[in-house]
XYZ file of C-alpha atoms in Angstrom:
781
model
C 50.111 -281.208 118.386
C 52.645 -278.831 119.883
C 52.166 -280.579 123.244
C 52.967 -283.869 121.556
C 56.097 -282.434 120.004
C 57.261 -281.040 123.310
C 57.039 -284.415 125.005
C 59.955 -285.907 123.041
C 63.454 -285.106 124.317
C 65.582 -283.572 121.549
C 68.600 -285.803 122.063
C 66.820 -288.981 120.917
C 66.691 -288.146 117.245
C 69.300 -285.417 117.023
C 71.626 -287.756 115.121
C 69.301 -288.531 112.247
C 68.068 -284.914 112.164
C 71.646 -283.785 111.545
C 71.869 -286.435 108.838
C 68.760 -285.017 107.162
C 70.236 -281.518 107.237
C 73.468 -282.850 105.735
C 71.502 -284.532 102.942
C 69.691 -281.271 102.268
C 72.987 -279.428 101.972
C 74.329 -282.101 99.601
C 71.157 -281.944 97.484
C 71.372 -278.154 97.303
C 75.042 -278.351 96.308
C 74.208 -280.956 93.671
C 71.414 -278.769 92.270
C 73.707 -275.755 92.074
C 76.489 -277.723 90.394
C 74.015 -279.352 88.037
C 72.428 -276.050 87.118
C 75.865 -274.511 86.588
C 76.815 -277.370 84.263
C 73.579 -276.877 82.292
C 74.206 -273.179 81.957
C 77.794 -273.897 80.954
C 76.576 -276.284 78.273
C 74.113 -273.644 77.110
C 76.855 -271.092 76.755
C 78.884 -273.608 74.771
C 76.293 -273.565 71.954
C 77.883 -272.564 68.611
C 75.511 -269.649 68.089
C 73.786 -267.634 70.831
C 71.538 -264.838 69.548
C 70.907 -262.067 72.066
C 70.239 -259.220 69.620
C 66.722 -259.136 68.174
C 63.846 -256.892 67.181
C 60.399 -256.972 68.759
C 57.043 -255.523 67.717
C 53.857 -255.839 69.818
C 50.799 -257.330 68.150
C 49.987 -260.301 65.924
C 51.234 -260.829 62.360
C 49.459 -258.588 59.928
C 49.208 -255.668 62.347
C 51.285 -252.550 61.760
C 54.747 -253.302 63.061
C 56.735 -250.885 65.151
C 60.008 -252.757 65.422
C 62.363 -251.923 68.214
C 65.728 -253.383 69.053
C 65.807 -255.586 72.183
C 68.387 -257.675 73.957
C 67.518 -261.245 74.788
C 66.426 -262.313 77.307
C 63.668 -259.801 76.840
C 61.198 -259.210 79.676
C 58.236 -257.104 78.590
C 57.346 -255.631 81.969
C 60.805 -254.135 82.256
C 60.221 -251.721 79.381
C 56.574 -250.947 79.990
C 54.895 -253.432 77.634
C 52.856 -255.186 80.319
C 53.077 -258.902 80.985
C 50.650 -260.487 78.506
C 49.491 -260.313 74.965
C 50.890 -261.080 71.450
C 54.208 -259.928 70.017
C 56.618 -260.687 67.172
C 60.360 -261.204 67.280
C 62.918 -261.457 64.526
C 66.615 -262.166 64.675
C 69.300 -262.808 62.085
C 71.808 -265.634 62.025
C 74.844 -265.268 59.791
C 76.523 -268.510 58.772
C 79.759 -268.894 56.856
C 78.526 -272.102 55.278
C 75.329 -274.067 55.113
C 75.171 -276.873 57.739
C 75.470 -280.416 56.549
C 73.542 -282.041 59.437
C 70.333 -281.456 61.378
C 70.505 -278.385 63.487
C 68.304 -277.335 66.392
C 66.905 -274.117 67.804
C 66.805 -274.111 71.590
C 64.591 -271.540 73.344
C 64.507 -271.927 77.136
C 61.557 -269.532 77.580
C 59.066 -269.769 74.722
C 55.325 -269.271 75.142
C 53.176 -272.380 74.882
C 51.360 -270.489 72.088
C 53.957 -269.588 69.515
C 54.899 -269.949 65.850
C 58.538 -270.207 64.772
C 59.700 -269.603 61.155
C 63.188 -269.971 59.712
C 63.697 -268.212 56.424
C 59.910 -268.165 56.008
C 59.377 -271.873 56.692
C 57.116 -272.756 59.654
C 59.085 -275.122 61.931
C 57.032 -274.852 65.150
C 53.329 -273.987 65.407
C 51.206 -273.791 68.593
C 49.848 -270.281 68.176
C 46.584 -271.620 66.844
C 46.099 -274.028 69.796
C 42.647 -274.459 71.267
C 41.033 -272.000 73.673
C 42.099 -274.060 76.684
C 45.811 -273.863 75.890
C 47.732 -272.183 78.663
C 49.960 -269.232 77.727
C 53.133 -269.566 79.769
C 56.884 -269.717 78.976
C 58.321 -273.243 78.734
C 61.509 -274.787 77.278
C 61.392 -275.695 73.582
C 63.771 -277.490 71.218
C 62.965 -277.140 67.511
C 64.659 -279.317 64.873
C 65.955 -277.477 61.794
C 66.510 -279.491 58.609
C 69.813 -278.665 56.847
C 67.935 -277.343 53.789
C 66.417 -274.460 55.815
C 69.710 -272.789 56.637
C 72.132 -271.393 54.117
C 75.352 -269.480 54.065
C 74.986 -265.841 54.826
C 72.077 -264.203 56.661
C 69.198 -266.372 57.908
C 65.994 -264.813 59.290
C 64.340 -266.239 62.384
C 60.762 -265.043 63.098
C 58.941 -265.907 66.313
C 55.334 -264.971 67.039
C 54.261 -265.394 70.705
C 51.085 -264.942 72.754
C 51.597 -264.717 76.545
C 49.017 -264.860 79.317
C 51.604 -263.564 81.792
C 55.366 -263.196 82.146
C 55.757 -262.073 78.563
C 59.197 -262.155 76.960
C 61.689 -264.337 75.166
C 64.934 -266.085 76.165
C 68.162 -266.060 74.083
C 68.122 -268.171 70.908
C 70.657 -271.000 70.858
C 71.456 -272.704 67.556
C 73.795 -275.523 66.652
C 73.929 -279.171 65.699
C 71.101 -281.239 67.241
C 73.562 -283.679 68.823
C 75.304 -280.833 70.611
C 72.165 -279.044 71.888
C 69.963 -282.034 72.655
C 71.895 -283.219 75.721
C 72.023 -279.801 77.355
C 68.315 -279.231 76.603
C 67.369 -282.575 78.190
C 69.456 -281.797 81.263
C 67.904 -278.348 81.600
C 64.400 -279.767 81.089
C 65.078 -282.343 83.796
C 66.332 -279.684 86.180
C 63.552 -277.167 85.573
C 60.577 -279.461 84.872
C 61.097 -283.121 85.758
C 62.935 -282.619 89.022
C 60.430 -280.176 90.611
C 57.579 -282.378 89.402
C 59.141 -285.494 90.971
C 59.816 -283.662 94.238
C 56.220 -282.524 94.479
C 54.832 -285.956 93.582
C 56.860 -287.420 96.459
C 55.655 -284.601 98.719
C 52.057 -285.287 97.716
C 52.521 -288.957 98.626
C 53.939 -288.091 102.045
C 51.066 -285.676 102.684
C 48.554 -288.288 101.602
C 49.964 -290.704 104.196
C 49.739 -287.967 106.823
C 46.118 -287.343 105.823
C 45.343 -291.029 106.332
C 46.883 -290.789 109.805
C 44.724 -287.742 110.512
C 41.652 -289.625 109.262
C 42.197 -292.163 112.038
C 43.067 -289.500 114.622
C 40.756 -286.558 113.986
C 42.035 -284.752 117.055
C 45.353 -284.141 115.243
C 44.116 -280.906 113.640
C 47.608 -279.564 112.995
C 48.574 -282.774 111.234
C 45.452 -282.758 109.067
C 45.671 -279.092 108.092
C 49.359 -279.250 107.174
C 48.915 -282.509 105.253
C 46.030 -280.997 103.281
C 48.123 -277.885 102.644
C 51.113 -279.909 101.420
C 48.948 -282.143 99.210
C 47.155 -279.174 97.639
C 50.332 -277.170 97.077
C 52.208 -280.164 95.664
C 49.470 -280.954 93.146
C 49.372 -277.294 92.119
C 53.144 -277.281 91.634
C 52.942 -280.391 89.447
C 50.422 -278.602 87.236
C 52.874 -275.737 86.562
C 54.541 -277.816 83.871
C 51.265 -278.511 82.032
C 50.813 -276.884 78.615
C 47.051 -277.381 78.400
C 43.949 -277.814 80.526
C 40.787 -279.885 80.071
C 38.850 -276.958 81.562
C 38.014 -273.570 80.072
C 40.886 -271.158 80.446
C 38.981 -268.792 82.787
C 37.967 -271.672 85.058
C 41.497 -273.102 85.107
C 42.863 -269.650 85.952
C 40.395 -269.272 88.805
C 41.229 -272.757 90.128
C 44.891 -271.775 90.323
C 43.896 -268.644 92.228
C 41.523 -270.572 94.537
C 44.321 -273.032 95.240
C 46.529 -270.174 96.376
C 43.771 -268.892 98.652
C 43.079 -272.365 100.092
C 46.788 -272.851 100.737
C 46.989 -269.664 102.798
C 43.806 -270.606 104.713
C 45.272 -274.030 105.538
C 48.500 -272.401 106.731
C 46.368 -270.220 109.018
C 44.463 -273.224 110.385
C 47.753 -275.057 110.937
C 49.119 -272.055 112.834
C 46.002 -271.859 115.044
C 46.212 -275.599 115.798
C 49.915 -275.426 116.674
C 49.283 -272.418 118.927
C 46.334 -274.142 120.627
C 43.782 -271.596 119.342
C 41.950 -273.724 116.799
C 38.615 -273.426 118.609
C 38.823 -269.649 118.887
C 37.022 -267.091 116.732
C 40.153 -266.698 114.596
C 39.323 -269.953 112.841
C 36.111 -268.377 111.554
C 38.067 -265.277 110.495
C 40.410 -267.390 108.359
C 37.611 -269.440 106.816
C 35.372 -266.468 106.060
C 38.315 -264.441 104.706
C 39.294 -267.294 102.399
C 35.727 -267.646 101.125
C 35.544 -263.910 100.374
C 38.870 -263.984 98.510
C 37.785 -267.000 96.448
C 34.492 -265.265 95.581
C 36.317 -262.102 94.462
C 38.585 -264.224 92.295
C 35.591 -265.938 90.705
C 34.038 -262.569 89.880
C 37.342 -261.362 88.422
C 37.719 -264.508 86.286
C 34.195 -264.107 84.947
C 35.003 -260.497 84.003
C 38.341 -261.460 82.364
C 40.369 -259.302 84.771
C 41.745 -261.979 87.087
C 45.331 -260.970 86.291
C 44.611 -257.467 87.603
C 42.840 -258.946 90.619
C 45.885 -261.075 91.375
C 48.023 -257.950 91.532
C 45.724 -256.582 94.256
C 44.769 -259.724 96.173
C 48.068 -261.606 96.281
C 49.671 -259.047 98.663
C 46.744 -259.629 101.031
C 47.376 -263.389 100.862
C 51.077 -262.824 101.504
C 50.219 -260.700 104.536
C 47.975 -263.469 105.873
C 50.752 -265.994 105.242
C 53.203 -263.804 107.156
C 50.810 -263.513 110.127
C 50.299 -267.311 110.209
C 54.006 -268.080 109.990
C 54.743 -265.562 112.741
C 52.245 -267.353 114.976
C 53.845 -270.714 114.148
C 57.303 -269.338 114.820
C 56.310 -267.909 118.227
C 55.027 -271.346 119.240
C 57.556 -273.684 117.636
C 60.675 -271.791 118.672
C 60.016 -272.763 122.318
C 59.964 -276.474 121.489
C 63.084 -278.669 121.714
C 64.695 -280.549 118.881
C 66.230 -279.761 115.491
C 63.154 -280.901 113.536
C 61.301 -277.755 114.639
C 64.111 -275.702 113.117
C 63.838 -277.716 109.910
C 60.087 -277.097 109.777
C 60.526 -273.368 110.293
C 63.189 -273.259 107.564
C 60.703 -274.897 105.217
C 57.902 -272.509 106.193
C 60.212 -269.531 105.796
C 61.201 -270.865 102.365
C 57.492 -271.069 101.452
C 56.976 -267.433 102.420
C 60.077 -266.289 100.531
C 59.007 -268.317 97.494
C 55.535 -266.796 97.724
C 56.953 -263.267 97.625
C 59.280 -264.138 94.735
C 56.556 -265.927 92.761
C 54.234 -262.942 93.151
C 56.802 -260.668 91.487
C 57.579 -263.330 88.891
C 53.886 -263.896 88.143
C 53.430 -260.183 87.658
C 56.376 -260.154 85.228
C 58.584 -258.052 87.510
C 61.528 -260.461 87.311
C 63.447 -261.774 84.330
C 61.676 -264.044 81.890
C 64.504 -266.490 82.557
C 63.294 -266.819 86.112
C 60.953 -269.598 87.292
C 58.626 -270.365 90.172
C 60.349 -271.118 93.456
C 57.337 -272.665 95.143
C 57.875 -276.132 93.586
C 61.168 -276.257 95.496
C 60.006 -274.592 98.725
C 56.937 -276.806 99.317
C 58.926 -280.092 99.300
C 61.359 -278.510 101.756
C 58.490 -277.604 104.126
C 56.945 -281.036 103.681
C 60.326 -282.589 104.411
C 60.537 -280.655 107.684
C 57.031 -281.698 108.666
C 57.659 -285.296 107.613
C 60.822 -285.340 109.736
C 58.729 -284.186 112.682
C 56.087 -286.830 111.929
C 58.740 -289.538 111.601
C 60.140 -288.481 114.952
C 56.703 -288.942 116.498
C 56.336 -292.357 114.843
C 59.771 -293.445 116.072
C 58.952 -292.219 119.557
C 55.577 -293.991 119.430
C 57.270 -297.219 118.331
C 59.733 -296.840 121.175
C 56.800 -296.300 123.520
C 55.112 -299.429 122.179
C 58.290 -301.422 122.738
C 58.538 -300.116 126.292
C 54.843 -300.860 126.861
C 55.260 -304.370 125.437
C 58.225 -304.994 127.699
C 56.254 -303.697 130.671
C 53.274 -305.837 129.645
C 55.451 -308.928 129.356
C 56.870 -308.166 132.782
C 53.374 -307.776 134.199
C 52.282 -311.012 132.535
C 55.234 -312.815 134.104
C 54.462 -311.255 137.457
C 50.763 -312.154 137.143
C 51.684 -315.684 136.076
C 53.955 -316.075 139.072
C 51.261 -314.584 141.302
C 48.708 -316.999 139.814
C 51.021 -319.930 140.433
C 51.544 -318.741 143.985
C 47.791 -318.273 144.362
C 47.147 -321.808 143.088
C 49.740 -323.146 145.497
C 48.203 -321.115 148.314
C 44.753 -322.386 147.327
C 45.950 -325.991 147.516
C 47.614 -325.306 150.857
C 44.486 -323.499 152.028
C 42.176 -326.414 151.127
C 44.480 -329.017 152.631
C 44.955 -327.067 155.854
C 41.288 -326.118 156.137
C 40.205 -329.722 155.564
C 42.653 -330.930 158.217
C 41.698 -328.299 160.789
C 37.970 -328.764 160.169
C 38.209 -332.532 160.580
C 39.961 -332.269 163.932
C 37.136 -330.702 165.998
C 34.472 -332.564 164.015
C 36.189 -335.863 164.796
C 36.441 -334.915 168.467
C 32.777 -333.939 168.645
C 31.747 -337.197 166.973
C 33.763 -339.338 169.383
C 32.675 -337.410 172.460
C 29.007 -337.418 171.402
C 29.212 -341.219 171.032
C 30.585 -341.526 174.565
C 27.602 -339.566 175.901
C 25.303 -342.429 174.852
C 27.121 -344.780 177.231
C 26.286 -344.909 180.971
C 28.692 -342.792 183.018
C 28.860 -340.704 186.109
C 27.795 -337.072 186.297
C 31.377 -335.810 186.686
C 32.576 -337.618 183.584
C 29.513 -336.472 181.636
C 30.238 -332.868 182.620
C 33.858 -333.285 181.482
C 32.739 -334.665 178.112
C 30.329 -331.759 177.646
C 33.139 -329.285 178.369
C 35.371 -330.999 175.800
C 32.515 -330.910 173.267
C 32.144 -327.166 173.946
C 35.896 -326.688 173.456
C 35.821 -328.563 170.138
C 32.752 -326.582 169.116
C 34.513 -323.334 170.030
C 37.563 -324.360 167.976
C 35.335 -325.228 165.017
C 33.457 -321.953 165.398
C 36.729 -320.008 165.573
C 38.019 -321.660 162.403
C 34.787 -321.038 160.487
C 34.668 -317.463 161.730
C 38.211 -316.940 160.489
C 37.323 -318.393 157.091
C 34.252 -316.173 156.929
C 36.243 -313.079 157.880
C 38.754 -313.817 155.097
C 35.953 -314.349 152.569
C 34.241 -311.111 153.534
C 37.495 -309.157 153.277
C 38.348 -310.710 149.888
C 34.809 -310.093 148.609
C 34.989 -306.399 149.513
C 31.751 -306.538 151.509
C 33.341 -305.140 154.669
C 32.735 -301.402 154.791
C 34.935 -299.755 157.437
C 33.290 -297.212 159.708
C 36.021 -294.847 160.765
C 35.593 -293.014 164.010
C 37.612 -291.852 166.985
C 38.780 -294.926 168.934
C 40.437 -294.530 172.382
C 43.078 -297.228 172.737
C 43.057 -297.714 176.529
C 39.558 -299.308 176.699
C 40.647 -301.559 173.839
C 43.758 -302.558 175.820
C 41.661 -303.313 178.897
C 39.248 -305.575 176.999
C 41.994 -307.581 175.270
C 44.056 -307.836 178.464
C 41.080 -309.365 180.266
C 40.553 -311.860 177.438
C 44.183 -312.956 176.957
C 45.456 -312.753 180.550
C 44.368 -316.281 181.466
C 46.118 -317.820 178.460
C 49.309 -315.878 179.208
C 49.298 -316.983 182.867
C 48.728 -320.590 181.812
C 51.893 -320.417 179.674
C 53.856 -318.710 182.415
C 54.599 -315.520 180.450
C 54.030 -311.885 181.375
C 51.494 -309.931 179.283
C 51.766 -306.150 179.693
C 49.788 -303.274 178.172
C 51.492 -299.921 178.608
C 48.828 -297.332 179.606
C 48.038 -294.719 176.946
C 45.773 -291.782 176.381
C 45.999 -291.932 172.584
C 42.844 -291.679 170.510
C 43.135 -292.846 166.912
C 40.910 -292.800 163.820
C 39.955 -296.312 162.748
C 37.142 -298.858 162.683
C 36.666 -299.932 166.299
C 35.594 -303.519 165.497
C 38.276 -304.166 162.879
C 40.978 -302.591 165.041
C 39.981 -304.742 168.033
C 40.004 -307.848 165.827
C 43.471 -307.013 164.482
C 44.923 -306.337 167.935
C 43.344 -309.500 169.376
C 44.885 -311.582 166.603
C 48.313 -309.977 167.036
C 48.294 -310.414 170.836
C 46.951 -313.979 170.604
C 49.603 -314.848 168.032
C 52.335 -313.362 170.257
C 51.142 -315.301 173.301
C 51.084 -318.593 171.400
C 54.579 -318.051 169.958
C 56.219 -317.096 173.260
C 57.445 -319.771 175.663
C 59.579 -317.599 177.973
C 59.647 -313.913 178.769
C 56.628 -311.874 177.893
C 54.517 -309.845 175.471
C 54.371 -306.047 175.494
C 51.684 -303.914 173.825
C 52.553 -300.210 173.609
C 51.870 -297.041 171.617
C 54.448 -294.539 170.367
C 53.644 -291.144 168.927
C 55.286 -290.217 165.625
C 54.050 -286.824 164.464
C 50.466 -287.200 163.278
C 50.515 -290.968 163.725
C 50.432 -293.454 166.541
C 52.533 -296.608 166.216
C 50.655 -299.463 167.873
C 53.239 -302.192 168.544
C 53.050 -305.769 169.819
C 56.430 -307.091 171.036
C 57.161 -310.669 172.022
C 60.240 -312.593 173.154
C 59.323 -315.715 171.208
C 61.320 -317.788 168.758
C 61.231 -315.126 166.013
C 61.268 -315.667 162.273
C 63.889 -315.681 159.563
C 63.452 -313.765 156.284
C 61.802 -316.669 154.468
C 59.285 -317.101 157.278
C 58.577 -313.364 157.410
C 57.733 -313.423 153.682
C 55.060 -316.100 154.366
C 53.858 -314.897 157.764
C 50.688 -313.243 156.407
C 49.622 -316.145 154.143
C 46.593 -318.272 155.047
C 47.169 -321.447 157.110
C 50.876 -320.775 157.560
C 51.863 -322.221 160.928
C 55.474 -322.124 162.123
C 56.578 -324.621 164.756
C 57.631 -322.933 167.982
C 60.925 -324.770 168.232
C 62.147 -325.095 171.787
C 58.885 -323.798 173.230
C 57.385 -326.524 175.310
C 53.640 -326.548 175.431
C 53.338 -324.210 172.464
C 49.793 -324.114 171.091
C 49.405 -324.167 167.327
C 47.060 -321.543 165.928
C 44.808 -321.830 162.903
C 47.099 -319.867 160.601
C 44.390 -317.288 159.748
C 44.945 -314.515 162.284
C 47.826 -312.693 160.573
C 46.153 -313.030 157.150
C 43.052 -311.316 158.569
C 45.239 -308.629 160.160
C 46.950 -307.864 156.843
C 43.702 -307.640 154.849
C 42.022 -305.481 157.499
C 45.020 -303.137 157.673
C 45.021 -302.815 153.878
C 41.276 -302.061 153.910
C 41.712 -299.343 156.547
C 44.861 -297.915 154.976
C 46.949 -298.646 158.108
C 50.574 -299.514 157.376
C 51.494 -302.914 158.829
C 55.144 -303.845 159.320
C 56.969 -306.817 160.824
C 60.434 -306.969 162.335
C 61.777 -310.255 163.633
C 65.008 -312.076 164.379
C 65.320 -315.799 165.031
C 65.678 -316.438 168.748
C 65.078 -312.743 169.609
C 61.331 -312.395 169.124
C 59.143 -310.289 166.822
C 57.505 -306.868 166.657
C 54.318 -306.110 164.696
C 53.543 -302.408 164.125
C 50.323 -300.729 162.983
C 50.582 -297.041 161.959
C 47.308 -295.314 162.937
C 46.264 -291.684 162.360
C 45.884 -289.749 165.613
C 42.613 -288.111 166.675
C 43.417 -285.101 168.865
C 39.929 -284.169 170.071
C 38.792 -285.236 173.549
C 36.097 -287.906 173.685
C 33.353 -288.572 176.201
C 33.099 -292.006 177.673
C 30.277 -294.154 176.382
C 27.271 -294.515 178.638
C 27.009 -297.915 180.320
C 24.970 -300.435 178.410
C 21.831 -301.465 180.324
C 21.525 -305.126 181.238
C 19.506 -307.257 178.896
C 16.099 -308.334 180.127
C 15.534 -311.934 181.106
C 13.164 -312.425 178.125
C 14.646 -310.099 175.473
C 12.115 -311.133 172.786
C 9.043 -311.303 174.984
C 5.900 -310.735 172.928
C 7.727 -310.815 169.571
C 6.221 -312.872 166.731
C 8.928 -314.407 164.552
C 8.697 -316.215 161.191
C 11.452 -318.844 160.706
C 12.191 -320.454 157.286
C 14.854 -323.214 157.142
C 14.882 -326.540 155.303
C 17.149 -328.250 157.862
C 14.837 -329.712 160.496
C 17.522 -329.739 163.215
C 18.498 -326.096 162.682
C 14.838 -325.051 162.347
C 13.864 -326.743 165.637
C 16.947 -325.384 167.446
C 16.096 -321.847 166.293
C 12.471 -322.281 167.351
C 13.421 -323.534 170.832
C 16.015 -320.790 171.314
C 13.621 -318.010 170.249
C 10.807 -319.364 172.392
C 13.206 -319.489 175.356
C 13.703 -315.740 174.828
C 9.940 -315.214 174.988
C 9.171 -315.062 171.245
C 6.197 -316.671 169.482
C 7.540 -318.653 166.517
C 5.992 -319.919 163.280
C 8.490 -322.218 161.518
C 8.367 -323.338 157.852
C 10.499 -325.829 155.910
C 10.660 -323.888 152.656
C 8.979 -321.558 150.152
C 5.969 -323.821 149.581
C 5.143 -324.153 153.275
C 5.683 -320.416 153.755
C 3.325 -319.627 150.869
C 0.567 -321.598 152.601
C 1.261 -319.764 155.859
C 1.205 -316.366 154.148
C -2.109 -317.266 152.547
C -3.551 -317.862 156.009
C -2.280 -314.504 157.318
C 0.912 -315.614 159.074
C 2.677 -312.352 158.230
C -0.081 -310.054 159.392
C 1.147 -309.745 162.972
C 4.798 -310.817 162.516
C 7.571 -308.699 164.037
C 10.672 -310.439 162.640
C 11.649 -312.757 159.763
C 14.564 -315.224 159.941
C 15.343 -317.248 156.801
C 18.109 -319.488 155.554
C 19.720 -318.374 152.268
C 19.802 -321.733 150.487
C 16.417 -323.458 150.266
C 15.391 -326.458 148.140
C 12.590 -324.548 146.428
C 13.852 -320.996 146.440
C 16.257 -318.473 147.849
C 16.365 -316.585 151.137
C 16.258 -313.227 149.373
C 13.150 -314.392 147.514
C 11.589 -315.216 150.900
C 12.361 -311.702 152.141
C 10.940 -310.181 148.946
C 7.710 -312.207 149.144
C 7.090 -311.477 152.830
C 7.973 -307.787 152.550
C 5.588 -307.482 149.626
C 2.881 -308.057 152.253
C 4.690 -306.314 155.137
C 7.109 -303.725 153.668
C 8.415 -302.615 157.089
C 9.042 -306.123 158.447
C 12.690 -306.536 159.594
C 14.444 -309.559 158.062
C 17.582 -311.546 158.914
C 19.250 -313.963 156.445
C 21.430 -316.716 157.952
C 23.910 -318.541 155.717
C 26.989 -320.719 155.796
C 28.025 -319.701 152.248
C 31.495 -318.104 152.116
C 31.787 -317.559 148.355
C 32.930 -313.930 147.745
C 30.383 -313.431 144.943
C 27.525 -314.642 147.169
C 28.642 -312.463 150.056
C 28.821 -309.462 147.708
C 25.272 -310.192 146.472
C 23.991 -310.322 150.056
C 25.784 -307.101 150.946
C 24.221 -305.402 147.927
C 20.704 -306.500 148.910
C 20.676 -304.365 152.055
C 19.240 -307.239 154.146
C 20.847 -308.026 157.518
C 23.028 -311.171 157.370
C 24.246 -313.548 160.092
C 26.840 -316.116 159.079
C 26.810 -319.723 160.277
C 27.943 -321.025 162.646
C 26.858 -318.510 165.265
C 26.304 -318.534 168.993
C 23.091 -317.617 170.713
C 24.593 -314.282 171.825
C 25.356 -313.314 168.211
C 21.796 -314.244 167.136
C 20.272 -312.215 169.941
C 22.481 -309.205 169.152
C 21.469 -309.337 165.485
C 17.764 -309.548 166.345
C 17.996 -306.757 168.904
C 19.661 -304.537 166.300
C 16.528 -305.046 164.211
C 14.142 -304.614 167.152
C 13.704 -300.830 166.881
C 12.401 -301.323 163.366
C 10.134 -304.082 164.609
C 8.565 -302.062 167.365
């Protein structure tokens, strides 16, 4: 809990904390003024008897009267603190009263008999065995016929369980004494009781909070302490008990012990030592003290035991409060000071009440604990309220942040919906273009024409097919990146071979547009995924070439500490701020104004670059000015170790799949036949099936016994490609399998990636199919 308290800056609630302290000062001043007025009213009584005679023992016993001055405290003249005694005092009146008078005794035992001129006017001496024997205020009515002119004898027999003695006797008209008595009773009995009832309620609320948050050990222990102490303080004003006197006495003692144990547990929790062995020391010590008290109560010497054991409890209380003080004094805020004032008041009240309980202070004294406990509870409640206020403030801040996030997510969702609509519209348009071209050109092939024209149509069909393949590949790359199925393989990547490969690929397009494409030589080696980095750089260079009508494109690397800045510069039309904000969105295509012959891209390249850079953790930045060109920069971590050049890749054999036996499963007859012809052209022996049912018949006849490879479509009319793989590998566990699919749903791609089966996405070229099969060949051999 101390960590929680330390989190709150002190200035937040300093204002109301000062207000609480001011209220405390005002309450204390009011109590002092009120008590002074009560005492003043008491002194204004017509007759105050302070001279009396006292004899120990009950009526009927031999009396050894001795003169005493009231208030009389037995322990001060060696008479002990409990037992029976008799008092007598004389009141001399000039004339008999004509109205009802009253006898006010501010400290009279709850077991006492009072006689005036021999007449019994108050009798509790013969109360039951469960009557408590403690000094309380009493107001006794005196009929006018009891008092007469001259000397009047007042006899008081008392029986004290502790704090034996008698207060001054105040006599006068009932109307004059009744108001002062009621005010004094309110101050000494009602007010402490009300304070402790309120304290008990506050502690009960804190206990309910602890019940929901069991980790708040300090909160629970202090709340239990305050509740227990408050209920005990309320019982101080009781004059009887439903329990046997010995049991009630022991319960009071056990309550004192439990209070000290709870203070110790609170101190350990505040100091962060609750789980240490000291917790067991406090609990075991408390149990031993309670057991000793029970034995003393059974032997009727609990009062003597209190005299010996209470100093031990006070020592334990002092140790606990010292531990609390050493922890709390380092925390900010005035509420900690208020708590420590309350705890110090509890300790001071404990010391005072020990001396008072033992009869070492005046009989006119009273317990201080009923006032000290509410003060400590007030300090703790102030601290708890501060936490609640801070928590409410935190909730308000969290709600505001949540509302902001909801607005941001809503705007992002609206943007995503708009992007989705733009994506579908653009994709539909760009897919229709090559498909329409292929359809028209394929129709022309059916008509008679010369060989030269036929060759030209075939080239145009290949160009349209390449455009369609490029678009679908871009869509697939985006889907794979969004689905999270792309796992980067970071390694040392020398940039110069990458420059050489891209220069060879893009040089023809740059020459056709009449621009200069330059790659500045570099010896940098970076850490990245070679395939993803090549794809990103190809897209950036291709985008720069398409957007540049005059001038050139420069690709260069700059070292910046531990990083290499890979930059692609162009002298194209550039982009304004609004265009830069949309540059990395899907299917965003800016017109190259003023650039004759500009070729429109698909609008996917920069989106793929951004997602790949985010996946690899490479910072991607864009700087551009309209009419001045653009610069894209990738920040790559440098690899400083020297690398050996890769060994040259041997040429592929003329029949790369010679002797291989391949199972093909595809429900599309055209695709199935094309696969079969292509594989057979590579020297493979092919068994082709239209679905799960046909495959099951083939497996029953031993088709998988000598198979080397399995190729299956993912979506089948009577099953699933992964089911095909599972069924075949149940017969041939080591058989390599390849799943081909045109599905680009992120969830489906993630499921395929999780299966561990090799996947080839449609559409694909023969080279990609061969590469995928050759990657599986070592497992097939």
